[in-house]
Tab-separated table of C-alpha atoms in Angstrom:
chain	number	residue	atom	x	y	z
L	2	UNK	CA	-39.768	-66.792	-102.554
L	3	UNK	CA	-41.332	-64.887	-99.815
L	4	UNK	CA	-44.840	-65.094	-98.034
L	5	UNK	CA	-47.116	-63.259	-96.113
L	6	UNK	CA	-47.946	-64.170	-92.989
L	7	UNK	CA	-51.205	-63.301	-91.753
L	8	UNK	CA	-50.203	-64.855	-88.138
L	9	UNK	CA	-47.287	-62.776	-87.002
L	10	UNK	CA	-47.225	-65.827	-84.001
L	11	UNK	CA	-46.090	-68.045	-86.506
L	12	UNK	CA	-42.834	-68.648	-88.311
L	13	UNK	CA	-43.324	-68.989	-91.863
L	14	UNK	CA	-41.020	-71.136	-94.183
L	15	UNK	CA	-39.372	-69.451	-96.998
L	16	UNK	CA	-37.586	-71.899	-99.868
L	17	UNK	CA	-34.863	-71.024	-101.977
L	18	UNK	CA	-34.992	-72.775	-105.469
L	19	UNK	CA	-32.178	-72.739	-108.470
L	20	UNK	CA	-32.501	-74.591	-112.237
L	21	UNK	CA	-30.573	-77.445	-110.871
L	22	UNK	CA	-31.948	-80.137	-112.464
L	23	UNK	CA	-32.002	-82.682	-109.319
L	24	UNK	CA	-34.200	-80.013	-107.722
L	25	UNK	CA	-36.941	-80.591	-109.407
L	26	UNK	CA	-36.252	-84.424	-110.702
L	27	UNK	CA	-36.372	-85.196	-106.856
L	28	UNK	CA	-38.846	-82.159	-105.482
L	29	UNK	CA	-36.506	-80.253	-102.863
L	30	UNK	CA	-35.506	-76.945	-102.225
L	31	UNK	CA	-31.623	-75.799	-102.344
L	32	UNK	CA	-32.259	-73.988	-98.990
L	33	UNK	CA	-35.272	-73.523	-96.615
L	34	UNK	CA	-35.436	-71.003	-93.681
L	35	UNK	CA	-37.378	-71.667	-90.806
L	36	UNK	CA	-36.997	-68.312	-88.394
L	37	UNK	CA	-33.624	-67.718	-87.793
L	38	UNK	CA	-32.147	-70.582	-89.398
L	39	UNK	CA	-31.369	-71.451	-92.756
L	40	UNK	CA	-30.721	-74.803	-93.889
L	41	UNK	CA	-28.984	-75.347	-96.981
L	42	UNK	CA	-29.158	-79.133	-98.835
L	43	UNK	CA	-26.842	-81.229	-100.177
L	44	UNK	CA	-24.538	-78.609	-102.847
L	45	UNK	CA	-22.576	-80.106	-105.361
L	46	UNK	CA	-20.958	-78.456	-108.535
L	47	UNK	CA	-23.547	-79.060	-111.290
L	48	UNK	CA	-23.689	-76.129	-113.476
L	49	UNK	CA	-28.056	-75.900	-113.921
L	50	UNK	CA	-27.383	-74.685	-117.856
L	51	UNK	CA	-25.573	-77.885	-118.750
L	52	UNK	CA	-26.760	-80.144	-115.958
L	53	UNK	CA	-23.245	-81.207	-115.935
L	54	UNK	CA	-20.804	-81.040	-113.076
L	55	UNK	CA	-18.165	-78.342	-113.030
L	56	UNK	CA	-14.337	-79.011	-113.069
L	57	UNK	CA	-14.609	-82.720	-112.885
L	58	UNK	CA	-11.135	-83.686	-112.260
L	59	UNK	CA	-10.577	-81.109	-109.314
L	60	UNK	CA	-11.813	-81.075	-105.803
L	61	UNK	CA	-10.436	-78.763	-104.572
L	62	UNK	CA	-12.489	-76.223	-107.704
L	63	UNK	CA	-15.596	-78.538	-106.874
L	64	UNK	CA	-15.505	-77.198	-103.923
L	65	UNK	CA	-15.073	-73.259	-104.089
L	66	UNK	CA	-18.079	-73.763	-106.696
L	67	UNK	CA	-20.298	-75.222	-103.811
L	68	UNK	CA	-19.575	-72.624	-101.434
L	69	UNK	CA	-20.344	-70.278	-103.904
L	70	UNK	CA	-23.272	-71.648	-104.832
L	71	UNK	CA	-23.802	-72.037	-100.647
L	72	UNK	CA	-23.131	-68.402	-99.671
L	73	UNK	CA	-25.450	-67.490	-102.821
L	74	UNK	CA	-28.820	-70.058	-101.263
L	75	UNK	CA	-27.867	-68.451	-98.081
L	76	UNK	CA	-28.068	-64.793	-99.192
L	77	UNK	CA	-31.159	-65.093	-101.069
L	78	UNK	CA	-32.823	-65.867	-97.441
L	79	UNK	CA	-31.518	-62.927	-96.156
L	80	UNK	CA	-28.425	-64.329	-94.900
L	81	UNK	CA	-24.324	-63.768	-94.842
L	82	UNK	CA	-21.574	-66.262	-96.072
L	83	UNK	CA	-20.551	-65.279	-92.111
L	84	UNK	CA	-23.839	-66.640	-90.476
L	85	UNK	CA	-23.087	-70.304	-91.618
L	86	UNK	CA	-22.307	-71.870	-88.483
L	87	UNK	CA	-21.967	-76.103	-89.771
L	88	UNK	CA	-21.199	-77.483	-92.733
L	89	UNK	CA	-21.029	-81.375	-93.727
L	90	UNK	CA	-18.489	-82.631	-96.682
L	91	UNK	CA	-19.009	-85.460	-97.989
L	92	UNK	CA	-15.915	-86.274	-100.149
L	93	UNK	CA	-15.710	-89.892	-102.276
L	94	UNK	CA	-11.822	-90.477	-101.880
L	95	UNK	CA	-9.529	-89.692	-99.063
L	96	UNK	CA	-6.988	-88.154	-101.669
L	97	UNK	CA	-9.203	-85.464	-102.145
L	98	UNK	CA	-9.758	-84.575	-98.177
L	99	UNK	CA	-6.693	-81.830	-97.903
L	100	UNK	CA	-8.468	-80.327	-101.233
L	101	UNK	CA	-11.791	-79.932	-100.006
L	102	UNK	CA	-10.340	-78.941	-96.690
L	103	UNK	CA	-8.919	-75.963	-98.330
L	104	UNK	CA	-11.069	-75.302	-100.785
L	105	UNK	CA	-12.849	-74.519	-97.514
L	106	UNK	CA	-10.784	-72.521	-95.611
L	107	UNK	CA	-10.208	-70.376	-98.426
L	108	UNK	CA	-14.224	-69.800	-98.356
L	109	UNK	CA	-14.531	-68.745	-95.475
L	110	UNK	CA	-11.094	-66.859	-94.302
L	111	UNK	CA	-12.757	-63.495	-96.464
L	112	UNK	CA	-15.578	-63.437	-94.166
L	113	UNK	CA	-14.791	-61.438	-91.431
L	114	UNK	CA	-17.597	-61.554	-88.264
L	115	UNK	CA	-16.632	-57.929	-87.350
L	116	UNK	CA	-16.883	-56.594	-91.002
L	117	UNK	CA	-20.647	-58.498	-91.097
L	118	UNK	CA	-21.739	-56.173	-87.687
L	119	UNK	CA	-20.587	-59.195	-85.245
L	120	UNK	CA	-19.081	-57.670	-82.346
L	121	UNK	CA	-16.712	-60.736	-80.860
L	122	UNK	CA	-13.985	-60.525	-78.139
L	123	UNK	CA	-11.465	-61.594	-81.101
L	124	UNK	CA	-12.784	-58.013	-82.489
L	125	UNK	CA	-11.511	-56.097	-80.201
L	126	UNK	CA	-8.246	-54.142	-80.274
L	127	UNK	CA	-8.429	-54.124	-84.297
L	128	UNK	CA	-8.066	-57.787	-84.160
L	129	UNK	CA	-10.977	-59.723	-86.842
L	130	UNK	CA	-12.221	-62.906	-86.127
L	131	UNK	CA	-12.931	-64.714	-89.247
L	132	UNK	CA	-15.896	-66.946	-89.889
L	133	UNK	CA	-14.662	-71.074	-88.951
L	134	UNK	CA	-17.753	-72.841	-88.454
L	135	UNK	CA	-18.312	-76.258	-87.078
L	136	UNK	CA	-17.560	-79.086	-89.616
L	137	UNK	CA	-17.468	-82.674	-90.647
L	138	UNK	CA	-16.254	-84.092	-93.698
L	139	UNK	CA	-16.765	-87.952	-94.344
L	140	UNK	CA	-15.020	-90.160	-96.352
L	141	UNK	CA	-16.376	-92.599	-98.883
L	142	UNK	CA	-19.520	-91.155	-100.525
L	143	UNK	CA	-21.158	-92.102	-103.877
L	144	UNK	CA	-22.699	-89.802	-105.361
L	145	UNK	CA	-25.696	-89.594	-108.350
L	146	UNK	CA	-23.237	-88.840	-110.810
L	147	UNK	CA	-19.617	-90.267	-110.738
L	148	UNK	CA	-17.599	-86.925	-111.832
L	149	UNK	CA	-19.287	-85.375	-108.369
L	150	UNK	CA	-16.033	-85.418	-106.050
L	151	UNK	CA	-17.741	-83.411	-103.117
L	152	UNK	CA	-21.005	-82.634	-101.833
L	153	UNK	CA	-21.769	-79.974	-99.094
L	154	UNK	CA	-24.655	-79.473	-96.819
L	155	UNK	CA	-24.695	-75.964	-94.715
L	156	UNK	CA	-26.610	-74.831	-91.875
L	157	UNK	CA	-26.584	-70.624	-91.147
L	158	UNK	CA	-28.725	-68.745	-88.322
L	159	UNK	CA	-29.200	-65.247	-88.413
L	160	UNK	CA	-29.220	-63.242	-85.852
């Protein structure tokens, strides 16, 4: 949802909303950007049809549904999967770390900076640097439903 801003001086806030039920049951966006950053809330895999979470017994698929669900948020502020710069994990059992810590990699190792327009040192030469941002994963989480393995939080700036 865009606005207009009659004060060109100030920095409007634009929200990104999807059906998921939690959403609305709790009154948050899935993503907010504030100037050049875009902050993206807690993501986990609930499908917003069924309300129910995706691939319950997997991690590891838990996870490449978040970050699809993340690079979507992201996009629909007028972002790239490339301009997320920190994401947070939370994970509820240390079994499932190594999952989510590909499921991760594997998000992000398409993006390429240089194919987005980013010129980087790594981009010279024919060398591409692809998109690693800063991240923490913690151990131990409960979450509002117990077939939620992972939940991610992401942070993007555009430039």
């Amino acid at each position: 949802m865009q606005s207009i801003n009659p004060n060109p001086t100030v920095t409007l806030t634009q929200k990104h909303q999807t059906p998921n039920p939690y959403e609305a049951k709790f009154g948050y966006s899935r993503a907010i950007r504030k100037g050049p950053l875009i902050f993206v809330s807690g993501t986990t895999s609930i499908l917003p049809a069924t309300g129910k979470v995706a691939c319950p017994d997997s991690a590891y698929e838990q996870t490449r549904v978040i970050f699809e669900e993340i690079f979507r948020a992201v996009k629909a502020l007028g972002g790239r999967g490339s301009d997320v710069v920190r994401v947070r994990m939370f994970v509820t059992r240390d079994q499932d770390t190594g999952d989510v810590g590909r499921g991760m990699k594997e998000a992000f190792a398409g993006l390429l900076l240089e194919g987005d327009g980013v010129l980087t040192q790594a981009g010279v030469g024919g060398v591409k640097e692809v998109a690693e941002p800063a991240a923490t994963m913690i151990v131990g989480a409960r979450f509002v439903d117990p077939d939620m393995k992972v939940e991610i939080e992401a942070d993007a700036v555009v430039l």
